[in-house]
Amino acid sequence: MSPLTYTDAVGGALERLRGVGFEHGPRFVNHAPMAAEALAYMGYADDVPRWVERNLRTHTYHEVPDARWAIDPADPDDWRSALGDFSRVADWTALFERELALTPWPEVLARWWPRLLPGMSGVLTHGVIRTAHAVRAISRAGEENLAYHRELAQGLGYWAARYASHTHGIRPGDEYPGTGEGEEYPRTADTDSAAAALDGLVAEYAGIYASAPQRHPVPLIHSITGPAAVRLVVEHLPAAQRRPSYLVARDVSASMLDWFSTTPVTPNPVGLSGVPDLGEVFATAVAIGDEHAIKLAEVAVRHQALAPDPRLAAAARAANQGLARFRR
């Protein structure tokens, strides 16, 4: 059998996962589409079918709620009232499937990104993370692939249905104003400056994750993978949306640190000596099989290429060690 390509592996996984629920257990998230895409991106395309089948055997996903009634994207009162209502997730995904069938995906993304951005923290940023993996997939595979369109609709729909704002008390559906104390909202911002700010944010929270005591190895991972997801998408956004995207990601990561760190974090995290080879770190994550380990290790590899920093590998190694112990 010939080795699978990225497109074959991701497209096959999305077809296999079609109709699988968004969550399992007490609001645990379906990571399978995201982890499958990360595996394929990292050159592990041949491992994707086996990983997906194991995931389906070991998780009992909830049924997707039935569709109720169509959401009108032209009526702000209608779509705002459906934000954060998981019972409307099928209505949300149907809305995005309709829009993506009629309009190029970058235009749909640009229209809805600022509306959904204030709700980034919902279910620990998994809506934006799933959206970002779908954006990378569709940008690599081409617009004609319907499975990738469906996955982008699923990511955006889940984000909308689990919308939860923790940013400055913004009303659901209001666009993030892009202001913080002492900051002016720039109406334009080049991609490089927003990307560099996000790179720094990812490295900062990687260092915190590698050093901060935690009750469980998973929750604080999202203070890294959340802004890393925004970094994946930022180059596809209009200029005026880039800086606000960084500001929201920064606020959400800071909130997660407040929620999940058990002790104050020192400004200069220690214990980062002996940084391992990131290829070995990712291979270890694949061997562990945990979706969080895979996704964090992929972030570490990707960001090491963008903005090298020893904290990235340290965080991925710490996650591997914690998750290996937790899964015993």
mmCIF file of C-alpha atoms in Angstrom, residues 123-241:
data_model
loop_
_atom_site.group_PDB
_atom_site.id
_atom_site.type_symbol
_atom_site.label_atom_id
_atom_site.label_comp_id
_atom_site.label_asym_id
_atom_site.label_seq_id
_atom_site.Cartn_x
_atom_site.Cartn_y
_atom_site.Cartn_z
ATOM 1 C CA VAL A 123 -14.912 24.923 26.347
ATOM 2 C CA LEU A 124 -11.271 25.941 26.892
ATOM 3 C CA THR A 125 -10.817 27.406 23.392
ATOM 4 C CA HIS A 126 -11.686 24.176 21.561
ATOM 5 C CA GLY A 127 -13.972 26.005 19.142
ATOM 6 C CA VAL A 128 -11.184 28.219 17.859
ATOM 7 C CA ILE A 129 -8.713 25.306 17.897
ATOM 8 C CA ARG A 130 -10.974 23.099 15.773
ATOM 9 C CA THR A 131 -11.607 26.034 13.450
ATOM 10 C CA ALA A 132 -7.869 26.664 13.085
ATOM 11 C CA HIS A 133 -7.046 23.061 12.187
ATOM 12 C CA ALA A 134 -9.846 23.187 9.600
ATOM 13 C CA VAL A 135 -8.450 26.433 8.173
ATOM 14 C CA ARG A 136 -5.018 24.877 7.789
ATOM 15 C CA ALA A 137 -6.540 21.815 6.147
ATOM 16 C CA ILE A 138 -8.712 23.721 3.704
ATOM 17 C CA SER A 139 -5.899 26.110 2.803
ATOM 18 C CA ARG A 140 -3.641 23.136 2.005
ATOM 19 C CA ALA A 141 -6.184 20.909 0.286
ATOM 20 C CA GLY A 142 -8.066 23.449 -1.804
ATOM 21 C CA GLU A 143 -11.579 24.803 -1.720
ATOM 22 C CA GLU A 144 -13.109 22.059 -3.810
ATOM 23 C CA ASN A 145 -12.885 19.448 -1.049
ATOM 24 C CA LEU A 146 -16.336 19.193 0.536
ATOM 25 C CA ALA A 147 -15.094 17.287 3.601
ATOM 26 C CA TYR A 148 -12.885 20.236 4.511
ATOM 27 C CA HIS A 149 -15.765 22.668 4.051
ATOM 28 C CA ARG A 150 -17.893 20.556 6.381
ATOM 29 C CA GLU A 151 -15.118 20.484 8.968
ATOM 30 C CA LEU A 152 -14.718 24.260 8.878
ATOM 31 C CA ALA A 153 -18.478 24.553 9.361
ATOM 32 C CA GLN A 154 -18.243 22.135 12.295
ATOM 33 C CA GLY A 155 -15.437 24.142 13.902
ATOM 34 C CA LEU A 156 -17.211 27.474 13.524
ATOM 35 C CA GLY A 157 -20.529 25.968 14.558
ATOM 36 C CA TYR A 158 -19.104 24.413 17.700
ATOM 37 C CA TRP A 159 -17.372 27.678 18.580
ATOM 38 C CA ALA A 160 -20.647 29.573 18.217
ATOM 39 C CA ALA A 161 -22.649 27.006 20.183
ATOM 40 C CA ARG A 162 -20.133 26.965 23.055
ATOM 41 C CA TYR A 163 -19.470 30.709 22.933
ATOM 42 C CA ALA A 164 -18.555 32.013 26.399
ATOM 43 C CA SER A 165 -17.206 35.519 26.824
ATOM 44 C CA HIS A 166 -14.682 36.299 29.529
ATOM 45 C CA THR A 167 -13.373 39.450 27.869
ATOM 46 C CA HIS A 168 -14.411 42.803 29.310
ATOM 47 C CA GLY A 169 -18.101 41.970 29.646
ATOM 48 C CA ILE A 170 -18.806 42.229 25.940
ATOM 49 C CA ARG A 171 -22.337 41.334 24.897
ATOM 50 C CA PRO A 172 -22.648 38.087 22.931
ATOM 51 C CA GLY A 173 -21.952 38.825 19.284
ATOM 52 C CA ASP A 174 -20.341 42.211 19.825
ATOM 53 C CA GLU A 175 -17.043 42.501 18.049
ATOM 54 C CA TYR A 176 -14.032 42.724 20.332
ATOM 55 C CA PRO A 177 -13.063 46.411 20.516
ATOM 56 C CA GLY A 178 -9.339 45.671 20.578
ATOM 57 C CA THR A 179 -8.580 47.947 23.495
ATOM 58 C CA GLY A 180 -6.750 47.263 26.683
ATOM 59 C CA GLU A 181 -5.577 49.594 29.403
ATOM 60 C CA GLY A 182 -3.215 52.122 27.855
ATOM 61 C CA GLU A 183 -3.692 50.718 24.331
ATOM 62 C CA GLU A 184 -5.333 52.160 21.276
ATOM 63 C CA TYR A 185 -7.115 49.920 18.829
ATOM 64 C CA PRO A 186 -5.187 50.000 15.542
ATOM 65 C CA ARG A 187 -7.516 49.832 12.562
ATOM 66 C CA THR A 188 -4.729 48.257 10.553
ATOM 67 C CA ALA A 189 -1.937 45.951 11.637
ATOM 68 C CA ASP A 190 0.500 43.982 9.564
ATOM 69 C CA THR A 191 0.481 40.224 9.793
ATOM 70 C CA ASP A 192 4.082 40.044 10.984
ATOM 71 C CA SER A 193 3.537 42.133 14.130
ATOM 72 C CA ALA A 194 0.427 40.220 15.181
ATOM 73 C CA ALA A 195 2.108 36.904 14.399
ATOM 74 C CA ALA A 196 5.208 37.868 16.375
ATOM 75 C CA ALA A 197 3.069 38.871 19.354
ATOM 76 C CA LEU A 198 1.269 35.521 19.207
ATOM 77 C CA ASP A 199 4.586 33.667 18.896
ATOM 78 C CA GLY A 200 5.757 35.385 22.053
ATOM 79 C CA LEU A 201 2.512 34.554 23.840
ATOM 80 C CA VAL A 202 2.782 30.870 22.939
ATOM 81 C CA ALA A 203 6.388 30.720 24.180
ATOM 82 C CA GLU A 204 5.522 32.591 27.380
ATOM 83 C CA TYR A 205 2.770 30.166 28.350
ATOM 84 C CA ALA A 206 4.866 27.191 27.275
ATOM 85 C CA GLY A 207 7.425 28.282 29.850
ATOM 86 C CA ILE A 208 4.734 28.718 32.465
ATOM 87 C CA TYR A 209 3.266 25.297 31.689
ATOM 88 C CA ALA A 210 6.689 23.653 31.995
ATOM 89 C CA SER A 211 7.270 25.234 35.415
ATOM 90 C CA ALA A 212 3.940 25.698 37.156
ATOM 91 C CA PRO A 213 2.584 22.989 39.487
ATOM 92 C CA GLN A 214 -0.788 21.732 38.261
ATOM 93 C CA ARG A 215 -3.491 19.455 39.592
ATOM 94 C CA HIS A 216 -4.001 17.882 36.167
ATOM 95 C CA PRO A 217 -1.774 18.035 33.066
ATOM 96 C CA VAL A 218 -4.518 18.927 30.568
ATOM 97 C CA PRO A 219 -6.365 22.202 31.352
ATOM 98 C CA LEU A 220 -3.439 24.639 31.241
ATOM 99 C CA ILE A 221 -2.295 23.173 27.897
ATOM 100 C CA HIS A 222 -5.006 25.308 26.318
ATOM 101 C CA SER A 223 -3.265 28.506 27.401
ATOM 102 C CA ILE A 224 -0.703 27.456 24.751
ATOM 103 C CA THR A 225 -2.791 25.733 22.106
ATOM 104 C CA GLY A 226 -5.446 28.493 22.146
ATOM 105 C CA PRO A 227 -3.121 31.306 21.018
ATOM 106 C CA ALA A 228 -1.305 28.853 18.730
ATOM 107 C CA ALA A 229 -4.644 28.260 16.986
ATOM 108 C CA VAL A 230 -5.135 31.994 16.537
ATOM 109 C CA ARG A 231 -1.608 32.128 15.106
ATOM 110 C CA LEU A 232 -2.586 29.527 12.497
ATOM 111 C CA VAL A 233 -5.482 31.695 11.330
ATOM 112 C CA VAL A 234 -4.110 35.224 11.648
ATOM 113 C CA GLU A 235 -2.473 35.286 8.214
ATOM 114 C CA HIS A 236 -5.870 34.589 6.644
ATOM 115 C CA LEU A 237 -7.626 37.467 8.430
ATOM 116 C CA PRO A 238 -8.132 41.055 7.281
ATOM 117 C CA ALA A 239 -5.542 43.442 8.691
ATOM 118 C CA ALA A 240 -7.922 45.115 11.147
ATOM 119 C CA GLN A 241 -8.722 41.790 12.835
#
